[in-house]
mmCIF file of C-alpha atoms in Angstrom:
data_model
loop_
_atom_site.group_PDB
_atom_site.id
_atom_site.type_symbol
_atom_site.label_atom_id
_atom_site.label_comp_id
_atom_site.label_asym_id
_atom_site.label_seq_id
_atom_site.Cartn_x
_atom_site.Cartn_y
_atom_site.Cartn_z
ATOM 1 C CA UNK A 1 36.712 -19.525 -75.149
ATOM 2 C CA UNK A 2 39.329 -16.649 -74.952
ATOM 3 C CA UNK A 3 41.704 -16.905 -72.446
ATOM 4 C CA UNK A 4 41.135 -13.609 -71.309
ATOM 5 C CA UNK A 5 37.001 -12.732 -68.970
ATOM 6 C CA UNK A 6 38.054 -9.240 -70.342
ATOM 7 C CA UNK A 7 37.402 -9.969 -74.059
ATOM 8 C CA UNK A 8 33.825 -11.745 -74.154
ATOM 9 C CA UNK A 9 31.865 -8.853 -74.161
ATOM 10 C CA UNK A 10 31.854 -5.134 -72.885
ATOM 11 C CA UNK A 11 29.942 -5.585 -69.843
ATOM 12 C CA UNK A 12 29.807 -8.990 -67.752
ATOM 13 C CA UNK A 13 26.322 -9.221 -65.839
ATOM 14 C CA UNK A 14 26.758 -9.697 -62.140
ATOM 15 C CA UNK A 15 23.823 -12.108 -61.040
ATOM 16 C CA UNK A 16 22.822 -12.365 -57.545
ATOM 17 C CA UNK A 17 20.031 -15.372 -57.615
ATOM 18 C CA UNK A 18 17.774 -15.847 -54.627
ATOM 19 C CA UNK A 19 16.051 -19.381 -56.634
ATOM 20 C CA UNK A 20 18.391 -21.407 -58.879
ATOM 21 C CA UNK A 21 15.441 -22.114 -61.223
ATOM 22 C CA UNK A 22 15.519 -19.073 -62.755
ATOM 23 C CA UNK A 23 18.844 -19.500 -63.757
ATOM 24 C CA UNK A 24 18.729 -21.291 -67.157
ATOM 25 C CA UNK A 25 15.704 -18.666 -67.938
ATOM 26 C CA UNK A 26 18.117 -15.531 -67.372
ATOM 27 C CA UNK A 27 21.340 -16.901 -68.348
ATOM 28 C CA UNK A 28 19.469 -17.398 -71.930
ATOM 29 C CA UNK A 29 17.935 -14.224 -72.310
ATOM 30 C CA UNK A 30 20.887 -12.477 -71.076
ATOM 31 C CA UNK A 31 23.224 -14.926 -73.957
ATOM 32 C CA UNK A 32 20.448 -13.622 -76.356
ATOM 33 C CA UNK A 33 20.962 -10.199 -75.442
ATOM 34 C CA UNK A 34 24.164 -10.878 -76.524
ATOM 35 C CA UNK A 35 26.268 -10.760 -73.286
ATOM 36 C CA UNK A 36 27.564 -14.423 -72.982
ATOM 37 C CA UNK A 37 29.417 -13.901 -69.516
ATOM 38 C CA UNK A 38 27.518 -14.191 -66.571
ATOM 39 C CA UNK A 39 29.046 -13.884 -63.118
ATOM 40 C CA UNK A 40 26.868 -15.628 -60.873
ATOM 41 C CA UNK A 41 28.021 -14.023 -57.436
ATOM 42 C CA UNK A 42 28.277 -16.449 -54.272
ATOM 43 C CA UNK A 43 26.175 -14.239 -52.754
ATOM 44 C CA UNK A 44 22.992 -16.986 -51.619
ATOM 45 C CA UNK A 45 22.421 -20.290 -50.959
ATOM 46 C CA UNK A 46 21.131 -20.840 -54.616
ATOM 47 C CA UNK A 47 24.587 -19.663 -56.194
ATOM 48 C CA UNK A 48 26.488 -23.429 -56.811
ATOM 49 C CA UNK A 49 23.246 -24.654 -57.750
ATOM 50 C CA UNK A 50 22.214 -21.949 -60.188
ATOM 51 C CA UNK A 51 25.828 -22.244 -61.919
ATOM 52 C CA UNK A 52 25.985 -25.778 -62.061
ATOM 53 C CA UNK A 53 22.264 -25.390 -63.870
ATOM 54 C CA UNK A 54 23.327 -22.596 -66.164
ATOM 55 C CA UNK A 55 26.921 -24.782 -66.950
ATOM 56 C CA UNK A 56 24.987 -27.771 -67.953
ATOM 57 C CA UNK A 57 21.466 -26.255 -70.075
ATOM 58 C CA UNK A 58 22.974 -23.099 -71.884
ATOM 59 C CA UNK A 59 26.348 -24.083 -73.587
ATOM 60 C CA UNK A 60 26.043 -20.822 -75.608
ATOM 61 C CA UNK A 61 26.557 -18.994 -71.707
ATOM 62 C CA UNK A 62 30.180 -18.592 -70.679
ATOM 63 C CA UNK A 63 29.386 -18.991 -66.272
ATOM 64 C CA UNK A 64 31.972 -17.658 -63.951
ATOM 65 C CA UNK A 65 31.442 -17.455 -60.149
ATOM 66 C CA UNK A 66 31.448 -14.181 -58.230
ATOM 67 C CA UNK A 67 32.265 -13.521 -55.016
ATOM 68 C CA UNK A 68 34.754 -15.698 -54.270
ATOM 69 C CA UNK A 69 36.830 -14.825 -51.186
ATOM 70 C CA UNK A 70 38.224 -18.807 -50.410
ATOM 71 C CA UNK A 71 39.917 -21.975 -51.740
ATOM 72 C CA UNK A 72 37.142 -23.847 -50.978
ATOM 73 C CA UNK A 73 34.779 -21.255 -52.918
ATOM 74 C CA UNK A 74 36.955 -21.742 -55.952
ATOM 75 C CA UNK A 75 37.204 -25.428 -55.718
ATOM 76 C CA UNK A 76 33.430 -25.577 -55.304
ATOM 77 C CA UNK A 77 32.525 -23.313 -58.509
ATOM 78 C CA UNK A 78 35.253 -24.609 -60.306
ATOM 79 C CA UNK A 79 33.765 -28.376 -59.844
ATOM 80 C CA UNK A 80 30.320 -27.394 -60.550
ATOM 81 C CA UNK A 81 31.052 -25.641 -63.972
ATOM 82 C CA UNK A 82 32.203 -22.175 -63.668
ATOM 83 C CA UNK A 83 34.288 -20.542 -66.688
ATOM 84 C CA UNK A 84 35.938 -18.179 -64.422
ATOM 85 C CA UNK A 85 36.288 -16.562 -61.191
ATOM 86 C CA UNK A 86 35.888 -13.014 -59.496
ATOM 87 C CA UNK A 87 37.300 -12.239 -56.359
ATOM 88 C CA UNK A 88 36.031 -8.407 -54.308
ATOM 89 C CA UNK A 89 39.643 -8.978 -53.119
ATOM 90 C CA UNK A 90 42.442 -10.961 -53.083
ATOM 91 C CA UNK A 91 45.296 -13.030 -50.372
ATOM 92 C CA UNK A 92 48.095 -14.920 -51.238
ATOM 93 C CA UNK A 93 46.051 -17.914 -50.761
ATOM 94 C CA UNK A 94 43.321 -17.012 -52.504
ATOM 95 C CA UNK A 95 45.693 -15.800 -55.265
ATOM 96 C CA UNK A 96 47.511 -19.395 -55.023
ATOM 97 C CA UNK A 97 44.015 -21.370 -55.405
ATOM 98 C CA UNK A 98 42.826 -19.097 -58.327
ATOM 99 C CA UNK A 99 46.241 -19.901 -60.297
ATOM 100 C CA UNK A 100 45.687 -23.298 -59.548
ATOM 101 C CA UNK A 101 42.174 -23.733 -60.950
ATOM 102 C CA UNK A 102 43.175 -23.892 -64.436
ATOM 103 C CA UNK A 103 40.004 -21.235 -65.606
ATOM 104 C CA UNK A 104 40.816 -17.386 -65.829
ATOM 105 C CA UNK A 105 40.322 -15.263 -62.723
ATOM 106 C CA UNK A 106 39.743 -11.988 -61.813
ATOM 107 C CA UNK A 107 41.307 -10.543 -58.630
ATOM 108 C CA UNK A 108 39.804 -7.416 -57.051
ATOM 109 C CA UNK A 109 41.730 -4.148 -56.280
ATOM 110 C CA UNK A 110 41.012 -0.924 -54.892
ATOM 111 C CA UNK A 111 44.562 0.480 -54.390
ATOM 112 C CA UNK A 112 48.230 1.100 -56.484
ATOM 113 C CA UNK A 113 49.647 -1.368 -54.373
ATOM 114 C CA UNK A 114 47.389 -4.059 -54.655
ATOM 115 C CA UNK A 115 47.904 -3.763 -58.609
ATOM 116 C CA UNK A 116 51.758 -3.454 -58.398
ATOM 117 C CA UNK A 117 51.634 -6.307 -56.233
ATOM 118 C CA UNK A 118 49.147 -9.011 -58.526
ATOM 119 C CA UNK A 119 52.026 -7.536 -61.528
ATOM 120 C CA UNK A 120 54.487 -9.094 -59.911
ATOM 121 C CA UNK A 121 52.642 -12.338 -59.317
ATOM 122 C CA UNK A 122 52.563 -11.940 -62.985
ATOM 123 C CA UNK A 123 48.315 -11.116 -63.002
ATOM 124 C CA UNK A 124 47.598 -8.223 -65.418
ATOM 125 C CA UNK A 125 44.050 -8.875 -65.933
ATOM 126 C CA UNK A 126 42.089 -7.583 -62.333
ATOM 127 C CA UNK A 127 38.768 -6.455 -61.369
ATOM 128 C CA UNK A 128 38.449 -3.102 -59.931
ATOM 129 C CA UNK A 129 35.980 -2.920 -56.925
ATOM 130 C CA UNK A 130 34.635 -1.090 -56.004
ATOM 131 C CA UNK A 131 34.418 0.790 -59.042
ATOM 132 C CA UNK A 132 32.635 4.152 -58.146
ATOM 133 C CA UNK A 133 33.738 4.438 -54.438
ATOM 134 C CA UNK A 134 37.107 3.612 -55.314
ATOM 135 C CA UNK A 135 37.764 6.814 -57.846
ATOM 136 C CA UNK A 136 36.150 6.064 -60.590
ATOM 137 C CA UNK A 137 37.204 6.470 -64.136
ATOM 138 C CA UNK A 138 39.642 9.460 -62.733
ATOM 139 C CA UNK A 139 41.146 6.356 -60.719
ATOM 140 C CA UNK A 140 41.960 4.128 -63.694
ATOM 141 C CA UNK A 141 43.049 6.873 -66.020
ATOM 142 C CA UNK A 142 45.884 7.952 -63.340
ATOM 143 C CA UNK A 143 46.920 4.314 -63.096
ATOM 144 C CA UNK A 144 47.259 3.664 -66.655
ATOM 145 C CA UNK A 145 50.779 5.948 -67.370
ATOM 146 C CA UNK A 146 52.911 4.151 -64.690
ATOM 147 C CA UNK A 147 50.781 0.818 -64.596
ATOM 148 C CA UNK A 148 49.754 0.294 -68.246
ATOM 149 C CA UNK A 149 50.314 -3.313 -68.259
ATOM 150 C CA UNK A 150 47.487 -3.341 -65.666
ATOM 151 C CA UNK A 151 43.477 -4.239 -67.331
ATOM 152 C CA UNK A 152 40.745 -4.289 -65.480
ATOM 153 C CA UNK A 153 37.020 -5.006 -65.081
ATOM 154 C CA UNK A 154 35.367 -2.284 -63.134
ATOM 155 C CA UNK A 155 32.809 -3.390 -60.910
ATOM 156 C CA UNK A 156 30.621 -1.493 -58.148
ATOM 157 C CA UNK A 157 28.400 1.248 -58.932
ATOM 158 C CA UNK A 158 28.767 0.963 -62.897
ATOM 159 C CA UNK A 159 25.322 1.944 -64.802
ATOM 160 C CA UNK A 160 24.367 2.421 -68.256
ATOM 161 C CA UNK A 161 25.064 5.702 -68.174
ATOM 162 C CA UNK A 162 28.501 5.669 -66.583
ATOM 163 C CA UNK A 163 29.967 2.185 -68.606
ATOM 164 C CA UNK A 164 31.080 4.284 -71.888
ATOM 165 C CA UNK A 165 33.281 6.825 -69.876
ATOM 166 C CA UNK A 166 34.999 3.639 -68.036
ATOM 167 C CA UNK A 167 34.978 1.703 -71.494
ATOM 168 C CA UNK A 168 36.825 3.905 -73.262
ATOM 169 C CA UNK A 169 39.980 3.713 -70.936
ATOM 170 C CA UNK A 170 42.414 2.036 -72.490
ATOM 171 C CA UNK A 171 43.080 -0.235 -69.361
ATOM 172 C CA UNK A 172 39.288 -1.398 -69.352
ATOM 173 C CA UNK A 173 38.897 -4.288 -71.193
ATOM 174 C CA UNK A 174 35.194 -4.530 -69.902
ATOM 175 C CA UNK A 175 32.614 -3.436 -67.072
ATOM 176 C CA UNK A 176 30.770 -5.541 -64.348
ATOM 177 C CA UNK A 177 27.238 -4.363 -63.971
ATOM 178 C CA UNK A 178 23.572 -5.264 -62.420
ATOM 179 C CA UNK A 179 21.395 -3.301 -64.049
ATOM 180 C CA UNK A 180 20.465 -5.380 -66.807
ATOM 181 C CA UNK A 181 19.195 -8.193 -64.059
ATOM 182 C CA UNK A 182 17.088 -5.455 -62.424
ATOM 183 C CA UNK A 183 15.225 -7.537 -58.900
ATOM 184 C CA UNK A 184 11.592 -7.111 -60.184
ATOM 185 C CA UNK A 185 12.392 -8.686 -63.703
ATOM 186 C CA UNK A 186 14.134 -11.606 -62.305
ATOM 187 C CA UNK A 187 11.292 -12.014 -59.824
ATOM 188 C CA UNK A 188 8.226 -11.808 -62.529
ATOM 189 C CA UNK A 189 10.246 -13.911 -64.476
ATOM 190 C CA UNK A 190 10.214 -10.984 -67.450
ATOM 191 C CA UNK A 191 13.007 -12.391 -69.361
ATOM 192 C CA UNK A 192 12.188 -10.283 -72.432
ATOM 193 C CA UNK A 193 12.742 -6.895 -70.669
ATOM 194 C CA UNK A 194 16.167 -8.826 -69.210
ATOM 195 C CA UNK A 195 17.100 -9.926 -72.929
ATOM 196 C CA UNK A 196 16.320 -5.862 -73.935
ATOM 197 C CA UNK A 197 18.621 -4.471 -71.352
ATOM 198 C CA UNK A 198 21.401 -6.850 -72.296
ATOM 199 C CA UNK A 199 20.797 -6.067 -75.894
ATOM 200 C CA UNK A 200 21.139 -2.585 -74.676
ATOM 201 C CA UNK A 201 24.440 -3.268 -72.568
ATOM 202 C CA UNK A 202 25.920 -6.075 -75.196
ATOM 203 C CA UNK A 203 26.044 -2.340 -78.003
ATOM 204 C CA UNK A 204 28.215 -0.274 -75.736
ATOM 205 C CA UNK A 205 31.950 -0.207 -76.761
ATOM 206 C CA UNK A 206 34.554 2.279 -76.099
#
């Protein structure tokens, strides 16, 4: 895999999964849609189970873990498969345990200062969350003049409609998004419509 979460496709999925059965079932219609990163978010109790699942049945799916606010969350995902790692935010600590895990990460920022500070931790590649509350594509635009080392994966309140404007930044290398794992789908178990709206997703470029 590329070094870099930002490359794999335009827009990373962000999964929240109530039952880790249905994992394997989405992860491969969302790979067939074409959008091979999946950011399973440690939002439930089904999370380390559905990654570990998705890790082990679909080796075209690249898994990351979402959500991850510890050292213990990254040395749990990390252990039971995930890719990579995406933080809302971001310590020292957390920072420290991220480097460590030997798989690409994703620290979250909202602010100048949180980016000038991950650049000189040597981090250029960040997630920014979250994305519409936090400025928006006006946001990123300012920050790429003085900050252009800076890339990021906006995340929060990014929809089909609004993805092109933030994908054709040149500091967005891709966007985090939910819509194409719309509740009702994954709860009938309508993978098709799921594969569709990744298709859909997987064709936007900037």
């Amino acid at each position: 895999m590329t070094s870099s979460v930002l490359d794999l496709a335009p827009v990373v999925p962000v999964v929240v999964l109530e039952d880790a059965a249905d994992a394997v079932p989405l992860a491969r219609a969302l790979v067939a849609g074409g959008l091979p990163a999946i950011e399973v978010t440690l939002r439930t109790a089904a999370a380390l189970d559905a990654i570990k699942a998705i890790a082990a049945e679909v080796p075209d799916a690249v898994v990351g873990a979402g959500t991850v606010i510890s050292a213990r969350n990254v040395t749990d995902t990390v252990a039971a498969g995930a890719r990579f790692l995406v933080s809302p935010g971001w310590t020292d600590t957390l920072l420290d345990a991220m480097k460590a895990s030997g798989v690409p990460f994703l620290p979250g920022v909202s602010t100048t200062s949180e980016v000038v500070a991950l650049l000189e931790r040597g981090v250029t590649e960040m997630k920014f969350f979250p994305a519409e509350a936090a400025g928006g594509t006006a946001y990123l635009k300012a920050l790429s003049a003085p900050l252009p080392q800076a890339r990021f994966c906006p995340t929060g309140g990014v929809s089909l409609t609004s993805a092109p404007s933030y994908l054709a930044l040149p500091n967005v290398g891709c966007v985090g998004g939910s819509w194409m794992v719309p509740g009702d789908a994954v709860a009938a178990g309508d993978w098709a419509r799921v594969e569709r709206l990744a298709a859909e997703a997987a064709a936007l470029r900037g």
